[in-house]
C-alpha cells in the first residue's frame, strides 16, 4: 500500500510515474512537523534496520550515521563523507514495523539515522514543500518492489554494454586507442568498449572532435567496429564560451543557458575554462541539448557517459573576486593562525561553493527557480536530455547511457557509475555494499571504476576488483591521468587477467538474463542476503556477500594478501570455482561457515539449492558468445528460465523466455 502526503507547494521532479491520490490526515508512522521546514521523526526499535539511500557511504544497513542528499563532486570517498554524487531519498525501515519513505524533494535532504540520538530517525528539508510517499509492506523486499513500480521501469542498455570496457583519462590520439585495442586483442583478453575521456574534444568543447588527433572520425569509429570494439565518448555539463562555437552561440541566442538573477548567462569555470550550463530543467533547452548527441551518433557512436553534471564548478568570477578581497585583507594585516586557516579553507572551497549554486536560475515553465532549490535534479535532467534526444534519433534502438550525478527518476533514462573512487581496498568493499542500495532506488546498470580512478593500483587489487566487477552490469576499468597505467596488459602474468575477464563473458547469458528480469519485473539484480533469508539472524548482518538474480550468491575477496575468505551459507549451496586452466570445479557445501581458498586467478560463486545457471564457452566480445550451446551448472533436475533477445532493439517487451532443464 502506498500513501502520498503533500506539504506546501512541491516542485514536480517527475520521479514518480504512478498516479497516487493525496492522502488525508497524517502518516501512521512517525511524526511530521511542517512549520518553517519539513521534519519527519520516528523512534526506532532496537531491531530496526534501515536500507536504501542508493549511492551513499558506509554499509547496506544505514543505521548509525548521517547522510545528506546533496549531489557533490568529491573524489575522496572516505567514511566521514555525508554526500556523494547522487541524491536517492528512499529508505526502508525494517523491524517490528515495516514501511518505506520516499522524500520527493529536489534540494538538500538530511537523513539522521541514529546519529544524533541512537534510537531516532530524523529527516529534514530546508523548506516545507515536500511530497512524502509512505509504503507499507510485508517486509523490506516487498516494499522495495512496490517502490520500483511507483517510479517506473529501469533503463535497459544494449547487450554489448555488458561486455568489458577499458578507459583512462589521458588517451589523446587515435594511436592511444589503437594501442589499447591491439594489446587486448593480441593477448586475447575479452573487451567490447574503449571509453573516450575529455581529451578527444577540441578544447574540451562538447560535441566536437580534436581536429588534429581525430580527423576523419567516422572512419576511425568504423575501424574500431571492424575490430569488434565500440568507442564511448564523454559529454560534460559545461558548454565553453567561445565565439564561433555553434553550441555556445545557439544556446546564447535562444536563452538555453542558466541565468544569473539579472538575466545574464551564468558563468562558471570547468575543464574548458569559462562555461555556461545548459538549462536542462527547461523543456526547450533540454530538447535542444539532447539533439546535439546526433552530431556523434551520425559518426557511428552508440553510447555516451555524462560527467561533471552535479553540476561541478571549479570556480566562478564572483568566487575569484571573493578570494581576491580576502587575500588583500590577509596581505595588509599581520595574520594569525586563524587567518591562515581561513585563507586555506577559502581556496579549498572555491570549487563547488554553495554561494555559487545560489547565484543562478532555471526557467521552468516560465517560472524562475533558483538552482540550489532544485540542485539534485541537474544530472538527472542532463541524462534525460540525452535519452530523449537519442530516442528521437532512433526510437527502437538501445543506446548505452550513464551518468555521474543522479536523482531517482533518472534510472529510467540511464545508469550510473559510482564516480571518482580511489585505488583503495576499502573501495572494493564500498562498491560491494553500494550495489543493492542502488538497485533499491531503481538503478540497475551500475558499476564502479574497477581498479580505482585515483591513486595507483596494484596487480592484486585490480585482479580482486575484476573478480567482483565480473558481476556488475557496468564493468569498466578506468583511471586518472597521472596515475599508474592499469590496463590489464600492463601487468606481469597477463594470462590471469585473460582468464578472469573470460569468466565474465561465460556468465553474460546469466547476467543479462537476470538483469532483464529485474528490469521488466521491477525487481532487484543485487540483493542483500536478508532480503531472501529473512529469518536467518546471521544473514541479516552480512554485508560483504550478495545475492545476484534468483540463483547465485557471491562472496568477493576484498582484503590485501588474502588467500581466500570465510563465507557464510544460509542454506546448502553448490560452489562453482572457475579454475585457471579453464575448468569449473563444483563442490556442495552445507549451511554454515566455510573457509574457501581463492587464488588471484580464480573466481568463485555459489548456486542456491535446487537451482542451476547457464554458462557459455569463452568469447572475446559479446557478439561472439554462443548462447545455443551452453552448459548448465548447479543441481541436477533443476530448471533455469533464460531471457534472451537481439540486444539492440526494444523488442525486449515481447519477453523472450526459454526454459532450460538440467537433467
XYZ file of C-alpha atoms in Angstrom:
663
model
C 0.000 0.000 0.000
C 1.321 3.448 -0.963
C 0.096 6.728 0.521
C 1.047 10.196 -0.707
C 1.234 13.217 1.595
C 1.761 16.665 0.120
C 3.173 19.551 2.148
C 3.375 23.109 0.869
C 3.891 23.507 -2.880
C 6.377 20.839 -4.001
C 8.426 21.149 -7.178
C 7.421 18.477 -9.691
C 10.518 16.278 -10.061
C 8.819 13.662 -12.282
C 10.494 10.944 -10.224
C 7.195 9.091 -9.814
C 5.302 7.500 -12.703
C 2.251 6.071 -10.917
C -0.751 8.259 -10.139
C -1.378 8.285 -6.385
C -4.164 10.332 -4.813
C -3.246 12.662 -1.973
C -3.904 11.110 1.416
C -5.739 12.979 4.138
C -4.521 13.358 7.689
C -1.028 12.442 8.853
C 1.184 9.389 8.237
C 0.567 6.424 10.502
C 4.284 6.131 11.176
C 6.376 8.813 12.806
C 5.671 12.456 13.372
C 5.705 15.193 10.719
C 6.292 18.836 11.543
C 5.962 21.327 8.730
C 6.100 24.818 10.172
C 9.254 26.596 8.967
C 10.862 23.481 7.483
C 9.951 19.853 6.870
C 10.844 17.413 9.628
C 9.947 13.733 9.985
C 10.825 11.906 13.217
C 10.485 8.244 14.098
C 11.523 6.303 17.191
C 13.423 3.228 16.023
C 13.282 -0.038 17.933
C 16.454 -1.968 18.712
C 15.678 -4.409 15.917
C 15.078 -1.827 13.196
C 17.389 -1.883 10.207
C 17.389 0.945 7.654
C 18.024 0.333 3.960
C 18.150 2.418 0.806
C 19.660 5.833 0.009
C 21.221 4.486 -3.204
C 24.644 5.982 -3.790
C 25.643 6.736 -0.243
C 28.542 5.946 2.029
C 29.167 3.148 4.526
C 27.074 -0.024 4.777
C 23.896 -1.616 3.448
C 22.227 -1.045 6.832
C 22.345 2.755 7.135
C 21.627 2.925 10.835
C 24.103 4.838 12.983
C 25.216 7.688 10.735
C 24.085 10.829 8.942
C 23.552 11.063 5.183
C 22.895 14.256 3.225
C 21.339 14.138 -0.235
C 23.273 16.885 -1.990
C 24.868 15.881 -5.313
C 28.550 16.603 -4.754
C 31.693 16.343 -6.866
C 34.072 14.882 -4.283
C 36.580 12.140 -5.201
C 37.632 11.482 -1.596
C 35.068 8.835 -0.650
C 36.224 8.401 2.924
C 33.950 7.164 5.697
C 33.199 10.584 7.144
C 31.737 11.974 3.913
C 27.995 12.518 4.117
C 27.300 13.393 0.455
C 28.361 11.727 -2.786
C 27.290 12.207 -6.426
C 23.700 11.012 -6.175
C 20.545 12.022 -4.297
C 18.339 8.984 -3.722
C 15.836 9.839 -0.979
C 14.270 6.421 -0.459
C 14.646 4.410 2.746
C 13.093 1.264 4.183
C 12.566 0.773 7.910
C 12.613 -2.963 8.600
C 11.975 -4.436 12.035
C 8.963 -4.561 14.323
C 7.189 -2.441 11.712
C 7.964 -2.414 8.002
C 7.493 0.682 5.878
C 9.287 2.746 3.284
C 9.655 6.505 2.830
C 10.356 8.420 -0.352
C 11.027 12.095 0.302
C 10.483 13.679 -3.105
C 12.361 16.935 -2.642
C 14.898 18.289 -5.160
C 17.239 20.114 -2.796
C 19.245 19.095 0.270
C 17.726 16.409 2.494
C 19.360 15.322 5.745
C 18.807 11.752 6.960
C 19.946 11.473 10.575
C 19.592 7.731 11.167
C 20.546 7.226 14.771
C 23.489 9.633 14.571
C 22.414 12.407 16.952
C 20.234 10.054 19.011
C 20.851 6.345 18.543
C 17.162 5.432 18.567
C 15.827 8.298 16.461
C 15.352 8.642 12.715
C 15.106 12.283 11.699
C 14.639 13.589 8.152
C 14.875 17.319 7.489
C 14.416 19.584 4.463
C 15.035 23.333 4.491
C 11.635 24.174 3.030
C 8.250 22.636 3.687
C 7.496 21.941 0.026
C 7.708 18.161 0.065
C 5.866 15.157 -1.297
C 6.191 12.240 1.096
C 5.340 8.710 -0.030
C 4.760 6.113 2.680
C 4.860 2.478 1.557
C 3.605 -0.369 3.709
C 4.585 -3.955 3.028
C 5.197 -7.399 4.462
C 8.957 -6.929 4.556
C 11.769 -4.790 3.161
C 11.928 -6.684 -0.130
C 8.195 -6.294 -0.727
C 8.423 -2.549 -0.018
C 11.296 -2.133 -2.478
C 9.344 -3.871 -5.252
C 6.342 -1.609 -4.615
C 8.597 1.435 -4.792
C 10.157 0.225 -8.021
C 6.710 0.067 -9.635
C 5.950 3.548 -8.304
C 8.965 5.111 -10.034
C 8.833 3.208 -13.319
C 10.890 0.713 -15.309
C 14.660 0.831 -15.111
C 16.851 1.692 -18.081
C 17.791 -1.191 -20.384
C 21.118 -0.879 -22.218
C 22.202 -2.704 -25.384
C 23.724 -6.128 -24.839
C 27.229 -5.031 -25.856
C 27.180 -2.775 -22.756
C 27.545 -5.925 -20.624
C 30.985 -6.541 -22.085
C 34.259 -5.426 -20.526
C 35.423 -1.846 -21.123
C 38.771 -0.091 -20.860
C 39.019 3.607 -20.099
C 41.600 6.141 -18.999
C 41.703 9.895 -18.722
C 44.736 10.585 -20.886
C 44.054 8.792 -24.173
C 44.611 11.661 -26.632
C 45.185 10.260 -30.104
C 43.950 7.529 -32.415
C 47.199 5.727 -31.710
C 46.394 5.634 -27.996
C 43.121 3.869 -28.757
C 44.703 1.601 -31.354
C 47.286 0.530 -28.801
C 44.582 -0.444 -26.306
C 42.675 -2.344 -28.984
C 45.798 -4.072 -30.277
C 47.077 -5.158 -26.861
C 43.730 -6.529 -25.693
C 43.135 -8.459 -28.908
C 46.770 -9.658 -29.142
C 46.633 -11.012 -25.596
C 43.142 -12.481 -26.102
C 41.682 -10.509 -23.205
C 37.960 -10.040 -23.954
C 36.793 -6.458 -24.472
C 33.873 -4.657 -26.155
C 34.353 -0.949 -25.474
C 37.018 1.725 -25.114
C 35.918 4.922 -23.408
C 36.866 8.392 -24.554
C 37.545 10.950 -21.827
C 37.712 14.728 -22.332
C 40.878 14.788 -24.470
C 39.057 13.636 -27.610
C 37.287 17.013 -27.776
C 38.586 20.194 -29.350
C 39.491 22.413 -26.375
C 37.059 20.421 -24.180
C 34.046 21.596 -26.200
C 31.034 19.264 -26.101
C 30.104 17.551 -29.381
C 33.411 18.483 -31.045
C 36.435 16.415 -32.044
C 40.073 17.352 -31.746
C 40.871 18.476 -35.283
C 44.478 17.293 -35.228
C 44.085 13.947 -33.464
C 40.641 12.807 -34.608
C 40.294 13.851 -38.219
C 38.073 11.521 -40.248
C 36.468 10.313 -37.029
C 33.682 8.381 -38.742
C 36.237 6.139 -40.441
C 38.030 5.640 -37.127
C 34.768 4.516 -35.483
C 34.309 2.037 -38.340
C 37.875 0.820 -37.897
C 37.210 0.089 -34.228
C 33.920 -1.670 -35.022
C 35.701 -3.881 -37.535
C 37.771 -4.975 -34.550
C 34.514 -5.574 -32.620
C 35.079 -2.535 -30.407
C 32.861 0.453 -29.733
C 34.073 3.909 -28.729
C 32.063 5.547 -25.925
C 32.700 9.329 -25.613
C 32.143 11.537 -22.574
C 29.877 14.594 -22.558
C 30.315 17.258 -19.852
C 27.728 19.651 -18.468
C 29.584 22.914 -19.150
C 29.469 24.486 -22.638
C 32.586 26.511 -23.467
C 32.135 30.247 -24.001
C 33.712 30.813 -27.402
C 32.611 32.834 -30.414
C 32.190 30.676 -33.474
C 31.372 27.557 -31.437
C 27.887 26.687 -32.660
C 26.612 25.026 -29.461
C 27.563 28.106 -27.442
C 26.118 30.562 -29.956
C 22.823 28.674 -30.324
C 22.452 28.433 -26.558
C 23.016 32.168 -26.060
C 20.728 33.128 -28.934
C 17.819 31.010 -27.690
C 18.271 31.582 -23.943
C 19.020 27.908 -23.363
C 21.594 28.527 -20.611
C 21.091 29.010 -16.875
C 20.795 32.681 -15.917
C 22.019 34.947 -13.161
C 19.434 36.957 -11.264
C 19.956 39.952 -13.584
C 19.080 37.828 -16.624
C 22.613 37.425 -17.969
C 24.042 33.951 -18.625
C 25.671 32.388 -15.571
C 29.418 31.774 -15.930
C 31.366 29.003 -14.184
C 34.779 27.560 -14.968
C 35.178 23.845 -15.570
C 37.532 21.968 -17.957
C 37.110 24.384 -20.914
C 37.646 27.385 -18.565
C 34.590 29.689 -18.625
C 31.375 27.868 -19.497
C 27.602 28.202 -19.443
C 25.360 25.453 -18.105
C 22.516 24.248 -20.359
C 19.230 24.787 -18.537
C 18.171 21.146 -18.737
C 15.195 21.777 -16.434
C 13.766 23.892 -19.247
C 11.904 21.627 -21.716
C 13.020 23.540 -24.790
C 16.653 23.710 -23.660
C 16.595 20.033 -22.733
C 15.331 19.090 -26.180
C 17.968 21.301 -27.814
C 20.854 19.860 -25.787
C 19.644 16.292 -26.353
C 19.514 16.865 -30.096
C 23.272 17.574 -30.122
C 24.116 13.924 -29.420
C 23.201 13.291 -33.057
C 26.454 15.003 -34.065
C 28.281 11.945 -32.737
C 25.700 9.217 -33.460
C 25.877 10.310 -37.117
C 29.532 9.282 -36.962
C 28.654 5.823 -35.666
C 28.747 6.342 -31.891
C 26.343 4.092 -29.943
C 26.826 5.194 -26.359
C 27.773 8.056 -24.030
C 28.715 8.799 -20.434
C 27.609 12.120 -18.950
C 30.006 13.707 -16.476
C 30.551 16.816 -14.321
C 26.786 17.147 -14.015
C 26.227 17.818 -10.311
C 26.997 20.367 -11.873
C 30.664 20.588 -10.849
C 32.116 24.097 -10.591
C 35.859 24.748 -10.380
C 35.263 28.442 -9.665
C 33.200 31.431 -10.761
C 34.279 35.045 -11.478
C 32.420 36.028 -8.326
C 34.276 33.376 -6.339
C 37.603 34.675 -7.611
C 36.630 38.194 -6.525
C 35.755 36.909 -3.070
C 39.182 35.308 -2.815
C 40.944 38.437 -4.063
C 39.169 40.561 -1.470
C 40.053 38.130 1.337
C 43.635 37.865 0.104
C 44.051 41.640 0.024
C 42.826 41.870 3.628
C 45.139 38.989 4.541
C 48.188 40.668 2.987
C 47.533 44.022 4.627
C 47.478 42.726 8.198
C 49.624 40.627 10.491
C 47.785 37.309 10.091
C 47.048 34.977 12.972
C 46.834 31.214 12.647
C 43.058 31.608 12.316
C 43.570 33.954 9.352
C 45.904 31.440 7.710
C 43.418 28.622 8.181
C 40.619 30.823 6.866
C 42.574 31.556 3.683
C 43.400 27.890 3.259
C 39.742 26.942 3.568
C 38.663 29.785 1.278
C 40.864 28.414 -1.500
C 39.776 24.860 -0.770
C 36.078 25.772 -1.014
C 36.422 27.847 -4.146
C 35.179 24.783 -6.041
C 31.512 23.802 -5.712
C 30.834 26.694 -3.353
C 27.238 26.884 -2.045
C 27.172 30.639 -2.775
C 27.673 29.901 -6.460
C 24.821 27.384 -6.513
C 22.565 30.116 -5.117
C 23.615 32.532 -7.857
C 21.968 31.048 -10.945
C 18.452 30.219 -12.052
C 16.406 27.876 -14.188
C 13.404 28.662 -16.356
C 10.800 26.001 -15.580
C 7.552 26.532 -17.482
C 8.164 30.281 -17.387
C 8.907 30.307 -13.668
C 12.296 31.460 -12.390
C 13.718 28.816 -9.996
C 16.957 29.322 -8.061
C 19.344 26.453 -8.696
C 20.069 25.458 -5.098
C 16.359 24.703 -4.626
C 16.472 22.082 -7.401
C 20.180 21.248 -7.354
C 19.792 17.474 -7.173
C 17.825 17.353 -10.433
C 20.557 18.644 -12.736
C 22.400 15.405 -13.549
C 19.080 13.574 -13.826
C 17.796 16.030 -16.426
C 21.048 16.195 -18.381
C 20.848 12.428 -18.841
C 17.143 12.690 -19.561
C 18.007 15.214 -22.284
C 20.432 12.712 -23.806
C 17.975 9.799 -23.575
C 15.146 11.777 -25.154
C 17.492 13.041 -27.845
C 18.667 9.519 -28.633
C 15.056 8.339 -28.752
C 14.362 10.990 -31.396
C 17.356 9.729 -33.381
C 16.139 6.111 -33.328
C 13.095 5.201 -31.263
C 13.673 1.438 -31.491
C 17.410 1.364 -30.790
C 19.034 0.996 -27.396
C 21.961 3.306 -26.718
C 24.426 2.942 -23.885
C 23.992 5.864 -21.490
C 25.054 6.514 -17.930
C 25.805 9.449 -15.681
C 27.827 10.533 -12.664
C 25.154 12.599 -10.879
C 21.572 11.429 -10.479
C 18.234 11.630 -8.682
C 15.506 8.998 -8.502
C 13.731 9.105 -11.850
C 16.943 9.191 -13.846
C 17.034 5.398 -13.509
C 14.510 5.303 -16.371
C 16.926 7.078 -18.736
C 20.360 5.661 -17.945
C 22.663 4.001 -15.462
C 25.352 5.434 -13.225
C 28.918 4.739 -12.317
C 29.882 5.498 -8.745
C 32.223 8.360 -9.579
C 35.852 9.140 -8.930
C 36.829 6.443 -6.468
C 40.372 5.510 -5.431
C 42.692 2.522 -5.756
C 41.958 1.531 -2.169
C 40.962 -1.882 -0.851
C 38.239 -0.192 1.178
C 36.653 0.968 -2.067
C 36.098 -2.588 -3.260
C 34.047 -3.144 -0.113
C 32.246 0.185 -0.591
C 31.497 -0.888 -4.169
C 30.018 -4.179 -2.933
C 27.805 -2.530 -0.312
C 26.551 0.212 -2.608
C 25.170 -2.114 -5.308
C 21.969 -3.392 -3.619
C 21.202 0.083 -2.243
C 21.279 1.486 -5.773
C 19.049 -1.343 -7.008
C 16.515 -0.427 -4.315
C 16.300 3.035 -5.897
C 15.798 1.719 -9.434
C 19.383 1.907 -10.707
C 20.316 -1.433 -12.269
C 23.005 -0.562 -14.835
C 25.698 0.277 -12.303
C 29.360 -0.258 -11.540
C 32.481 1.396 -10.172
C 35.795 2.348 -11.758
C 37.468 -1.054 -11.441
C 40.994 -0.772 -10.089
C 40.222 2.710 -8.790
C 40.198 6.039 -10.633
C 42.586 7.983 -8.407
C 45.883 6.825 -6.815
C 47.944 3.852 -8.012
C 46.502 0.371 -8.250
C 48.347 -2.914 -7.799
C 48.115 -6.159 -9.721
C 46.463 -7.882 -6.760
C 43.965 -5.097 -6.156
C 42.963 -4.980 -9.815
C 42.512 -8.747 -10.069
C 40.385 -8.906 -6.914
C 38.307 -5.940 -8.094
C 37.812 -7.546 -11.511
C 36.643 -10.723 -9.772
C 33.822 -8.695 -8.221
C 33.344 -6.480 -11.299
C 32.538 -9.629 -13.289
C 29.107 -9.450 -11.678
C 28.342 -5.711 -12.003
C 26.320 -4.878 -15.127
C 28.692 -1.997 -15.907
C 32.218 -3.478 -15.954
C 34.763 -0.758 -16.688
C 38.435 -0.325 -15.795
C 39.033 3.450 -15.544
C 41.897 5.523 -14.144
C 43.040 9.128 -13.890
C 45.739 10.878 -15.835
C 48.988 10.785 -13.853
C 48.244 7.525 -12.064
C 49.824 4.157 -12.759
C 48.649 2.654 -16.046
C 46.177 -0.106 -15.204
C 45.164 -1.681 -18.481
C 45.294 -5.433 -17.914
C 48.218 -5.908 -20.311
C 50.417 -3.563 -18.240
C 50.977 -6.254 -15.595
C 53.018 -9.453 -15.481
C 51.335 -12.827 -15.975
C 48.697 -11.430 -18.285
C 47.014 -14.821 -18.520
C 45.454 -14.243 -15.075
C 43.589 -11.190 -16.392
C 42.673 -13.021 -19.570
C 41.175 -15.855 -17.554
C 39.225 -13.685 -15.086
C 37.640 -11.495 -17.780
C 36.774 -14.563 -19.869
C 34.685 -15.727 -16.923
C 32.611 -12.545 -17.283
C 31.833 -13.478 -20.878
C 30.965 -17.038 -19.897
C 28.475 -15.602 -17.389
C 26.981 -12.849 -19.577
C 23.987 -15.010 -20.652
C 23.072 -15.379 -16.976
C 23.931 -11.780 -16.028
C 21.952 -10.395 -18.960
C 19.009 -12.689 -18.304
C 18.801 -11.743 -14.625
C 19.250 -8.057 -15.411
C 16.365 -8.148 -17.880
C 14.119 -9.979 -15.432
C 14.901 -7.380 -12.765
C 14.184 -4.508 -15.154
C 10.993 -5.926 -16.643
C 9.603 -7.218 -13.339
C 10.543 -4.232 -11.119
C 12.905 -6.431 -9.171
C 16.488 -6.251 -7.895
C 19.548 -7.693 -9.617
C 21.703 -7.344 -6.471
C 20.089 -8.285 -3.147
C 21.360 -8.354 0.448
C 21.122 -11.835 1.935
C 18.474 -10.799 4.451
C 16.015 -9.869 1.682
C 15.698 -13.584 0.895
C 16.795 -15.262 4.150
C 14.641 -13.117 6.404
C 14.605 -15.444 9.400
C 18.344 -16.085 9.434
C 19.879 -13.874 12.139
C 23.399 -14.342 10.771
C 22.384 -13.480 7.204
C 20.747 -10.289 8.475
C 24.123 -8.846 9.422
C 26.222 -9.951 6.434
C 27.044 -7.107 4.046
C 30.050 -8.462 2.116
C 28.142 -11.253 0.371
C 25.397 -10.557 -2.162
C 22.695 -12.456 -3.986
C 22.637 -11.940 -7.756
C 19.441 -12.640 -9.602
C 17.480 -15.588 -8.326
C 20.122 -18.326 -8.383
C 23.538 -17.292 -7.096
C 25.398 -15.799 -4.165
C 28.847 -14.199 -4.326
C 31.424 -13.583 -1.603
C 34.210 -11.428 -3.099
C 37.710 -11.168 -1.654
C 38.485 -7.540 -0.787
C 41.469 -7.834 1.545
C 45.125 -7.405 0.597
C 47.241 -10.602 0.652
C 44.211 -12.788 1.422
C 44.391 -16.320 0.018
C 40.666 -16.792 0.380
C 37.913 -15.878 2.799
C 35.319 -17.153 5.238
C 31.882 -17.497 3.645
C 28.531 -17.977 5.365
C 25.979 -20.113 3.547
C 22.397 -19.505 4.724
C 21.418 -22.848 3.182
C 23.071 -25.738 1.364
C 24.694 -24.441 -1.842
C 26.812 -25.659 -4.745
C 30.150 -23.880 -5.103
C 31.414 -23.235 -8.631
C 35.104 -22.375 -8.742
C 36.432 -21.223 -12.102
C 39.997 -22.538 -12.214
C 42.910 -21.025 -14.117
C 43.009 -23.934 -16.578
C 39.502 -23.081 -17.807
C 37.683 -25.859 -15.976
C 34.982 -25.425 -13.335
C 35.306 -27.240 -10.017
C 31.981 -27.942 -8.287
C 31.531 -28.844 -4.648
C 28.475 -28.995 -2.429
C 28.575 -27.268 0.968
C 26.168 -27.474 3.878
C 24.644 -24.472 5.595
C 27.091 -22.616 7.843
C 30.561 -21.078 7.813
C 33.243 -22.308 5.430
C 36.722 -21.080 4.566
C 37.135 -21.011 0.791
C 40.612 -20.731 -0.735
C 40.540 -18.444 -3.779
C 43.639 -17.754 -5.852
C 44.100 -14.434 -7.651
C 43.198 -16.008 -10.987
C 40.129 -17.824 -9.686
C 36.506 -16.771 -9.356
C 34.011 -18.398 -7.014
C 30.221 -18.264 -6.905
C 27.578 -20.298 -5.088
C 24.439 -21.717 -6.703
C 21.405 -21.881 -4.429
C 19.931 -25.253 -3.583
C 17.610 -26.556 -6.287
C 18.906 -24.103 -8.897
C 21.178 -24.107 -11.910
C 22.721 -21.466 -14.166
C 23.794 -21.406 -17.833
C 27.486 -20.957 -18.646
C 28.778 -20.309 -22.140
C 32.112 -21.124 -23.709
C 34.721 -18.315 -23.579
C 34.380 -15.443 -26.060
C 36.376 -12.283 -26.757
C 33.416 -9.964 -27.391
C 29.695 -10.115 -26.695
C 28.536 -10.883 -30.239
C 30.826 -13.935 -30.252
C 29.082 -15.558 -27.272
C 27.396 -18.811 -28.300
C 24.080 -18.922 -26.417
C 22.870 -22.021 -28.261
C 25.432 -24.434 -26.840
C 25.613 -23.515 -23.169
C 26.004 -25.922 -20.268
C 24.020 -25.834 -17.054
C 25.796 -25.993 -13.696
C 24.263 -26.489 -10.286
C 21.730 -29.013 -9.036
C 20.553 -31.924 -11.145
C 16.833 -31.972 -12.011
C 16.553 -28.195 -11.793
C 15.485 -25.640 -14.382
C 16.642 -22.205 -15.453
C 14.394 -19.642 -17.142
C 16.618 -17.882 -19.687
C 15.759 -14.487 -21.085
C 17.443 -13.515 -24.344
C 16.798 -11.127 -27.227
C 18.630 -9.340 -30.048
C 20.299 -6.982 -27.575
C 19.858 -3.959 -29.854
C 16.195 -3.123 -30.354
C 13.465 -2.523 -27.801
C 11.702 -5.751 -28.706
C 12.520 -6.960 -25.197
C 8.944 -6.038 -24.448
C 7.987 -9.316 -26.147
C 9.620 -11.147 -23.216
C 11.659 -13.859 -24.901
C 11.915 -16.617 -22.292
C 13.183 -20.170 -22.680
C 13.190 -22.907 -20.034
C 16.444 -24.857 -19.781
C 16.411 -28.187 -17.924
C 19.435 -29.640 -16.131
C 18.896 -33.401 -16.238
